[in-house]
């Protein structure tokens, strides 16, 4: 499957016309016996990763999986799934990266959309048996090959291994992987990333995080997600010759224990998980002195949480903004702390062209907010098989992120929230992040999310979900009067306030705005 045309970028510094098959061979040669990846049960060297991914090509082909076909890969954070991933890369067979939280309906939908040949998943994870998914796939699309594996891939390993497989038919601008879009509305869209663009993405993210052979990167979130996979994630760490530690459960206690036991130097977390790890650090003792950098991404990082992370973890915070569609931006490790608290930094590639546009598609004057759009080496210009998605791209090939942002004179980007989240209250515009920041300045408030809800009179009104710190409480009147005392104008004071104890989250752990919207409108 041909991917995006990369010709115009061939002279960009750091860009290589290379495939993952060639890359894993190169790693085997350079880093040989060094530990590449460790999971909860085993470890693999760079040489073994190269060999195993070669052998597995034979195993997968014997199972009937064809070269250059499409496979749904629902992976847990285990080495065997990374080995399979590289085997598929070698075959030119394209894995669709499916989060473990997906269930049969969602998996079948993406498989049907892509005419996928096969499904590969775990036997069990977090008490759920993936046999359910396999059975349903077999019922709905009987011709599909299915394979459930655990760490030893019990059945598959007995299959006779083919002769050494030469992957010379796979080229750098072929599609290597299909990522699922992170949207919380509607069906996820499929994002085709080529070998060379995805490798470049991982390499540039690794450079921005200063990864090297001494780096020990903890993949805390599901490796089916772009952030732990390639930003810099597993692929960026391997590129730099470091070691990857896989967290199996993504729970705060496992994460903190692994940092201590494995001497982790860098990890990436979504803000909600960073907050939970910090709470655990307050009640339990962990030696996390090895940790040099925490990257947070996936959702807006409030300045207050950013400060708390820096103080409690005694490390550098890297504020990252990423998209599965491509664009990744982040602060640099030596940026002033004030920048990290406020900005998501700068694009990781010199070839990234970012612009801020208004509703008519015109560039806004300097310093004003609008929609962030991007064109560049590793950002897609089309979704897979989705011609009706043209609204997500401009006529001149820019991807519309749907995020509201401003670019400062230093070139830093500040992401304010989703375009759709802006509240239009009888014509007055309210940016939820502004009210969230004021609410977080109240001592009693631990976490808050402000959303728009429909209103017959005003068009839209604002609703603030508020979680208090343990032992704290305020009633609606007290909150409103405290905001007024802070000088917040009347129309920006939340029209509705809902107290919440536990946040609904999406499959990757971001706060689920749609569920909050439903909750707010039931009232
Ligand atoms: C505000 N919103 C943010 C941030 C992402 C690397 C790779 C992928 C992702 C990712 C990632 C944000 N502040 N710092 O986060 O670090 C929201 C935006 C964006 C959408 C993309 C990373 N970082 N977002 O999150 O495709 O709304 O990729 O458009 O899942 O997450 O989501 P997704």
mmCIF file of N, CA, C and O and ligand atoms in Angstrom, residues 179-183 191 193 198 201 221 225-232 269-271 295-301 318-330 343-344 372 392 399-404 414-419 421 506 508 510, ligand 1:
data_model
loop_
_atom_site.group_PDB
_atom_site.id
_atom_site.type_symbol
_atom_site.label_atom_id
_atom_site.label_comp_id
_atom_site.label_asym_id
_atom_site.label_seq_id
_atom_site.Cartn_x
_atom_site.Cartn_y
_atom_site.Cartn_z
ATOM 1 N N UNK A 179 -2.794 3.874 12.443
ATOM 2 C CA UNK A 179 -3.127 4.274 13.816
ATOM 3 C C UNK A 179 -4.596 4.671 13.833
ATOM 4 O O UNK A 179 -5.147 5.076 12.809
ATOM 5 N N UNK A 180 -5.220 4.567 14.993
ATOM 6 C CA UNK A 180 -6.614 5.002 15.090
ATOM 7 C C UNK A 180 -6.645 6.415 15.652
ATOM 8 O O UNK A 180 -5.910 6.733 16.590
ATOM 9 N N UNK A 181 -7.518 7.257 15.078
ATOM 10 C CA UNK A 181 -7.561 8.649 15.534
ATOM 11 C C UNK A 181 -8.105 8.699 16.958
ATOM 12 O O UNK A 181 -8.912 7.852 17.358
ATOM 13 N N UNK A 182 -7.657 9.695 17.692
ATOM 14 C CA UNK A 182 -7.982 9.770 19.121
ATOM 15 C C UNK A 182 -9.302 10.436 19.424
ATOM 16 O O UNK A 182 -9.630 10.655 20.587
ATOM 17 N N UNK A 183 -10.075 10.785 18.417
ATOM 18 C CA UNK A 183 -11.329 11.515 18.647
ATOM 19 C C UNK A 183 -12.243 10.811 19.634
ATOM 20 O O UNK A 183 -12.268 9.589 19.703
ATOM 21 N N UNK A 191 -5.396 6.106 10.295
ATOM 22 C CA UNK A 191 -4.334 7.038 9.915
ATOM 23 C C UNK A 191 -3.152 6.274 9.325
ATOM 24 O O UNK A 191 -2.467 5.540 10.037
ATOM 25 N N UNK A 193 0.425 5.704 8.250
ATOM 26 C CA UNK A 193 1.755 6.283 8.406
ATOM 27 C C UNK A 193 2.760 5.405 7.669
ATOM 28 O O UNK A 193 2.727 4.176 7.794
ATOM 29 N N UNK A 198 7.181 7.614 9.824
ATOM 30 C CA UNK A 198 7.012 7.236 11.226
ATOM 31 C C UNK A 198 8.375 7.086 11.918
ATOM 32 O O UNK A 198 8.537 7.450 13.081
ATOM 33 N N UNK A 201 9.520 10.571 12.611
ATOM 34 C CA UNK A 201 8.742 11.077 13.758
ATOM 35 C C UNK A 201 9.394 10.603 15.076
ATOM 36 O O UNK A 201 9.692 11.395 15.979
ATOM 37 N N UNK A 221 1.833 3.894 29.136
ATOM 38 C CA UNK A 221 0.484 3.760 28.553
ATOM 39 C C UNK A 221 0.490 2.619 27.533
ATOM 40 O O UNK A 221 1.545 2.092 27.198
ATOM 41 N N UNK A 225 -0.918 3.147 21.387
ATOM 42 C CA UNK A 225 -1.093 4.592 21.213
ATOM 43 C C UNK A 225 0.207 5.220 20.720
ATOM 44 O O UNK A 225 1.301 4.818 21.104
ATOM 45 N N UNK A 226 0.027 6.236 19.889
ATOM 46 C CA UNK A 226 1.168 6.896 19.251
ATOM 47 C C UNK A 226 2.202 7.451 20.239
ATOM 48 O O UNK A 226 3.399 7.427 19.982
ATOM 49 N N UNK A 227 1.744 7.932 21.386
ATOM 50 C CA UNK A 227 2.689 8.575 22.315
ATOM 51 C C UNK A 227 3.714 7.566 22.868
ATOM 52 O O UNK A 227 4.916 7.782 22.710
ATOM 53 N N UNK A 228 3.293 6.444 23.482
ATOM 54 C CA UNK A 228 4.305 5.481 23.942
ATOM 55 C C UNK A 228 4.930 4.661 22.821
ATOM 56 O O UNK A 228 5.955 4.027 23.023
ATOM 57 N N UNK A 229 4.327 4.710 21.638
ATOM 58 C CA UNK A 229 4.910 3.938 20.534
ATOM 59 C C UNK A 229 6.033 4.715 19.839
ATOM 60 O O UNK A 229 7.091 4.172 19.558
ATOM 61 N N UNK A 230 5.764 6.030 19.601
ATOM 62 C CA UNK A 230 6.736 6.728 18.743
ATOM 63 C C UNK A 230 7.039 8.172 19.139
ATOM 64 O O UNK A 230 7.676 8.885 18.381
ATOM 65 N N UNK A 231 6.563 8.634 20.306
ATOM 66 C CA UNK A 231 6.760 10.057 20.633
ATOM 67 C C UNK A 231 7.372 10.278 22.016
ATOM 68 O O UNK A 231 6.690 10.792 22.888
ATOM 69 N N UNK A 232 8.600 10.022 22.300
ATOM 70 C CA UNK A 232 9.518 9.230 21.505
ATOM 71 C C UNK A 232 9.226 7.742 21.648
ATOM 72 O O UNK A 232 9.505 6.978 20.745
ATOM 73 N N UNK A 269 3.380 10.374 30.269
ATOM 74 C CA UNK A 269 2.105 10.128 30.957
ATOM 75 C C UNK A 269 1.048 11.106 30.465
ATOM 76 O O UNK A 269 1.377 12.215 30.042
ATOM 77 N N UNK A 270 -0.222 10.722 30.530
ATOM 78 C CA UNK A 270 -1.280 11.722 30.339
ATOM 79 C C UNK A 270 -1.449 12.440 31.685
ATOM 80 O O UNK A 270 -1.143 11.859 32.732
ATOM 81 N N UNK A 271 -1.915 13.714 31.680
ATOM 82 C CA UNK A 271 -1.958 14.464 32.939
ATOM 83 C C UNK A 271 -2.726 13.757 34.069
ATOM 84 O O UNK A 271 -2.289 13.778 35.215
ATOM 85 N N UNK A 295 7.425 13.320 30.492
ATOM 86 C CA UNK A 295 6.730 13.973 29.385
ATOM 87 C C UNK A 295 5.244 13.853 29.691
ATOM 88 O O UNK A 295 4.779 12.772 30.054
ATOM 89 N N UNK A 296 4.512 14.954 29.579
ATOM 90 C CA UNK A 296 3.056 14.783 29.656
ATOM 91 C C UNK A 296 2.474 15.216 28.330
ATOM 92 O O UNK A 296 2.935 16.180 27.708
ATOM 93 N N UNK A 297 1.460 14.494 27.899
ATOM 94 C CA UNK A 297 0.822 14.815 26.627
ATOM 95 C C UNK A 297 -0.557 14.205 26.586
ATOM 96 O O UNK A 297 -0.974 13.528 27.529
ATOM 97 N N UNK A 298 -1.256 14.450 25.511
ATOM 98 C CA UNK A 298 -2.572 13.832 25.337
ATOM 99 C C UNK A 298 -3.712 14.750 25.700
ATOM 100 O O UNK A 298 -4.788 14.674 25.128
ATOM 101 N N UNK A 299 -3.485 15.612 26.668
ATOM 102 C CA UNK A 299 -4.518 16.556 27.089
ATOM 103 C C UNK A 299 -3.820 17.747 27.725
ATOM 104 O O UNK A 299 -2.631 17.659 28.078
ATOM 105 N N UNK A 300 -4.552 18.845 27.870
ATOM 106 C CA UNK A 300 -3.937 20.066 28.395
ATOM 107 C C UNK A 300 -3.394 19.858 29.795
ATOM 108 O O UNK A 300 -4.063 19.275 30.655
ATOM 109 N N UNK A 301 -2.188 20.336 29.997
ATOM 110 C CA UNK A 301 -1.583 20.238 31.319
ATOM 111 C C UNK A 301 -1.774 21.583 32.001
ATOM 112 O O UNK A 301 -1.272 22.599 31.523
ATOM 113 N N UNK A 318 8.506 17.820 30.461
ATOM 114 C CA UNK A 318 8.443 18.162 29.040
ATOM 115 C C UNK A 318 6.973 18.166 28.648
ATOM 116 O O UNK A 318 6.305 17.144 28.731
ATOM 117 N N UNK A 319 6.503 19.358 28.271
ATOM 118 C CA UNK A 319 5.095 19.518 27.913
ATOM 119 C C UNK A 319 4.972 19.178 26.432
ATOM 120 O O UNK A 319 5.562 19.842 25.586
ATOM 121 N N UNK A 320 4.210 18.137 26.128
ATOM 122 C CA UNK A 320 4.133 17.668 24.736
ATOM 123 C C UNK A 320 2.701 17.726 24.219
ATOM 124 O O UNK A 320 1.752 17.463 24.957
ATOM 125 N N UNK A 321 2.590 18.097 22.957
ATOM 126 C CA UNK A 321 1.300 18.041 22.273
ATOM 127 C C UNK A 321 1.509 17.111 21.092
ATOM 128 O O UNK A 321 2.456 17.290 20.327
ATOM 129 N N UNK A 322 0.645 16.122 20.951
ATOM 130 C CA UNK A 322 0.830 15.227 19.810
ATOM 131 C C UNK A 322 -0.488 14.854 19.181
ATOM 132 O O UNK A 322 -1.559 15.052 19.771
ATOM 133 N N UNK A 323 -0.398 14.337 17.967
ATOM 134 C CA UNK A 323 -1.587 13.828 17.286
ATOM 135 C C UNK A 323 -1.181 12.536 16.583
ATOM 136 O O UNK A 323 -0.029 12.424 16.137
ATOM 137 N N UNK A 324 -2.114 11.598 16.495
ATOM 138 C CA UNK A 324 -1.807 10.372 15.760
ATOM 139 C C UNK A 324 -1.673 10.694 14.267
ATOM 140 O O UNK A 324 -0.996 9.989 13.527
ATOM 141 N N UNK A 325 -2.301 11.797 13.841
ATOM 142 C CA UNK A 325 -2.232 12.199 12.433
ATOM 143 C C UNK A 325 -0.833 12.664 12.052
ATOM 144 O O UNK A 325 -0.500 12.754 10.882
ATOM 145 N N UNK A 326 -0.023 13.022 13.037
ATOM 146 C CA UNK A 326 1.341 13.443 12.741
ATOM 147 C C UNK A 326 1.869 14.424 13.773
ATOM 148 O O UNK A 326 2.433 14.016 14.786
ATOM 149 N N UNK A 327 1.652 15.712 13.513
ATOM 150 C CA UNK A 327 2.299 16.782 14.291
ATOM 151 C C UNK A 327 2.566 16.448 15.774
ATOM 152 O O UNK A 327 1.662 16.051 16.501
ATOM 153 N N UNK A 328 3.804 16.627 16.154
ATOM 154 C CA UNK A 328 4.201 16.535 17.562
ATOM 155 C C UNK A 328 4.972 17.806 17.895
ATOM 156 O O UNK A 328 5.836 18.236 17.127
ATOM 157 N N UNK A 329 4.610 18.414 19.002
ATOM 158 C CA UNK A 329 5.351 19.594 19.462
ATOM 159 C C UNK A 329 5.714 19.330 20.921
ATOM 160 O O UNK A 329 5.002 18.609 21.618
ATOM 161 N N UNK A 330 6.799 19.932 21.366
ATOM 162 C CA UNK A 330 7.064 19.852 22.800
ATOM 163 C C UNK A 330 8.073 20.898 23.200
ATOM 164 O O UNK A 330 8.776 21.462 22.347
ATOM 165 N N UNK A 343 3.349 26.593 27.755
ATOM 166 C CA UNK A 343 3.356 26.269 26.322
ATOM 167 C C UNK A 343 3.560 24.785 26.056
ATOM 168 O O UNK A 343 4.147 24.080 26.871
ATOM 169 N N UNK A 344 3.112 24.386 24.876
ATOM 170 C CA UNK A 344 3.384 23.016 24.416
ATOM 171 C C UNK A 344 4.601 23.043 23.489
ATOM 172 O O UNK A 344 4.833 22.108 22.733
ATOM 173 N N UNK A 372 -5.363 25.558 14.923
ATOM 174 C CA UNK A 372 -3.998 25.153 14.570
ATOM 175 C C UNK A 372 -4.062 24.192 13.381
ATOM 176 O O UNK A 372 -4.760 23.179 13.440
ATOM 177 N N UNK A 392 -11.334 17.790 7.209
ATOM 178 C CA UNK A 392 -10.220 17.768 8.156
ATOM 179 C C UNK A 392 -8.919 18.260 7.507
ATOM 180 O O UNK A 392 -7.883 18.340 8.151
ATOM 181 N N UNK A 399 -3.400 19.689 7.600
ATOM 182 C CA UNK A 399 -4.294 18.943 8.505
ATOM 183 C C UNK A 399 -4.860 19.915 9.538
ATOM 184 O O UNK A 399 -4.116 20.666 10.174
ATOM 185 N N UNK A 400 -6.195 19.917 9.665
ATOM 186 C CA UNK A 400 -6.840 20.801 10.647
ATOM 187 C C UNK A 400 -6.959 20.048 11.963
ATOM 188 O O UNK A 400 -7.704 19.084 12.071
ATOM 189 N N UNK A 401 -6.201 20.480 12.964
ATOM 190 C CA UNK A 401 -6.156 19.723 14.226
ATOM 191 C C UNK A 401 -7.460 19.818 15.005
ATOM 192 O O UNK A 401 -7.740 18.965 15.832
ATOM 193 N N UNK A 402 -8.243 20.897 14.770
ATOM 194 C CA UNK A 402 -9.457 21.081 15.571
ATOM 195 C C UNK A 402 -9.131 21.663 16.942
ATOM 196 O O UNK A 402 -9.997 21.778 17.805
ATOM 197 N N UNK A 403 -7.857 22.031 17.136
ATOM 198 C CA UNK A 403 -7.444 22.607 18.419
ATOM 199 C C UNK A 403 -7.282 24.111 18.292
ATOM 200 O O UNK A 403 -6.772 24.614 17.284
ATOM 201 N N UNK A 404 -7.728 24.827 19.329
ATOM 202 C CA UNK A 404 -7.540 26.278 19.358
ATOM 203 C C UNK A 404 -6.164 26.568 19.967
ATOM 204 O O UNK A 404 -5.818 26.003 21.010
ATOM 205 N N UNK A 414 0.761 27.721 22.305
ATOM 206 C CA UNK A 414 -0.041 27.485 23.510
ATOM 207 C C UNK A 414 -1.383 26.944 23.040
ATOM 208 O O UNK A 414 -2.107 27.609 22.295
ATOM 209 N N UNK A 415 -1.675 25.702 23.425
ATOM 210 C CA UNK A 415 -2.933 25.078 23.008
ATOM 211 C C UNK A 415 -3.993 25.402 24.065
ATOM 212 O O UNK A 415 -3.772 25.190 25.259
ATOM 213 N N UNK A 416 -5.126 25.955 23.604
ATOM 214 C CA UNK A 416 -6.132 26.424 24.567
ATOM 215 C C UNK A 416 -7.258 25.416 24.777
ATOM 216 O O UNK A 416 -7.974 25.477 25.767
ATOM 217 N N UNK A 417 -7.435 24.518 23.846
ATOM 218 C CA UNK A 417 -8.512 23.525 23.970
ATOM 219 C C UNK A 417 -9.044 23.204 22.597
ATOM 220 O O UNK A 417 -8.532 23.697 21.587
ATOM 221 N N UNK A 418 -10.063 22.366 22.531
ATOM 222 C CA UNK A 418 -10.650 22.028 21.241
ATOM 223 C C UNK A 418 -11.459 23.208 20.731
ATOM 224 O O UNK A 418 -12.088 23.924 21.514
ATOM 225 N N UNK A 419 -11.470 23.430 19.418
ATOM 226 C CA UNK A 419 -12.269 24.513 18.829
ATOM 227 C C UNK A 419 -13.716 24.376 19.276
ATOM 228 O O UNK A 419 -14.373 25.344 19.640
ATOM 229 N N UNK A 421 -14.909 23.161 21.841
ATOM 230 C CA UNK A 421 -15.175 23.349 23.267
ATOM 231 C C UNK A 421 -15.423 24.802 23.637
ATOM 232 O O UNK A 421 -15.872 25.107 24.738
ATOM 233 N N UNK A 506 -11.445 8.273 28.644
ATOM 234 C CA UNK A 506 -11.476 7.550 27.365
ATOM 235 C C UNK A 506 -10.535 6.356 27.491
ATOM 236 O O UNK A 506 -9.856 6.192 28.506
ATOM 237 N N UNK A 508 -7.699 5.766 26.443
ATOM 238 C CA UNK A 508 -6.271 6.020 26.689
ATOM 239 C C UNK A 508 -6.077 6.859 27.954
ATOM 240 O O UNK A 508 -4.968 7.206 28.333
ATOM 241 N N UNK A 510 -7.728 9.911 28.749
ATOM 242 C CA UNK A 510 -8.044 11.342 28.740
ATOM 243 C C UNK A 510 -9.443 11.512 29.335
ATOM 244 O O UNK A 510 -10.279 10.612 29.198
HETATM 245 C C1 LIG B 1 -3.866 19.886 24.851
HETATM 246 N N1 LIG B 1 -4.413 18.972 24.054
HETATM 247 C C2 LIG B 1 -3.640 17.954 23.662
HETATM 248 C C3 LIG B 1 -1.762 18.840 24.941
HETATM 249 C C4 LIG B 1 -2.767 16.182 22.764
HETATM 250 C C5 LIG B 1 2.081 12.219 21.292
HETATM 251 C C6 LIG B 1 1.410 11.570 20.300
HETATM 252 C C7 LIG B 1 0.026 11.584 20.257
HETATM 253 C C8 LIG B 1 -0.698 12.244 21.200
HETATM 254 C C9 LIG B 1 -2.172 12.280 21.163
HETATM 255 C C10 LIG B 1 -0.004 12.909 22.201
HETATM 256 C C11 LIG B 1 -2.295 17.832 24.065
HETATM 257 N N2 LIG B 1 -2.598 19.825 25.286
HETATM 258 N N3 LIG B 1 -0.513 18.802 25.414
HETATM 259 O O1 LIG B 1 -0.648 13.622 23.117
HETATM 260 O O2 LIG B 1 2.016 13.532 23.240
HETATM 261 C C12 LIG B 1 -5.184 16.634 22.251
HETATM 262 C C13 LIG B 1 -5.454 17.554 21.070
HETATM 263 C C14 LIG B 1 -5.008 16.723 19.881
HETATM 264 C C15 LIG B 1 -5.437 15.339 20.306
HETATM 265 C C16 LIG B 1 -4.681 14.222 19.617
HETATM 266 C C17 LIG B 1 1.387 12.881 22.249
HETATM 267 N N4 LIG B 1 -1.792 16.722 23.496
HETATM 268 N N5 LIG B 1 -3.884 16.905 22.870
HETATM 269 O O3 LIG B 1 -2.826 12.646 22.099
HETATM 270 O O4 LIG B 1 -4.429 11.490 18.301
HETATM 271 O O5 LIG B 1 -6.832 17.802 21.027
HETATM 272 O O6 LIG B 1 -2.746 11.889 19.995
HETATM 273 O O7 LIG B 1 -5.602 17.126 18.673
HETATM 274 O O8 LIG B 1 -4.802 10.587 20.639
HETATM 275 O O9 LIG B 1 -5.178 15.303 21.724
HETATM 276 O O10 LIG B 1 -5.027 12.992 20.200
HETATM 277 P P1 LIG B 1 -4.311 11.655 19.750
#
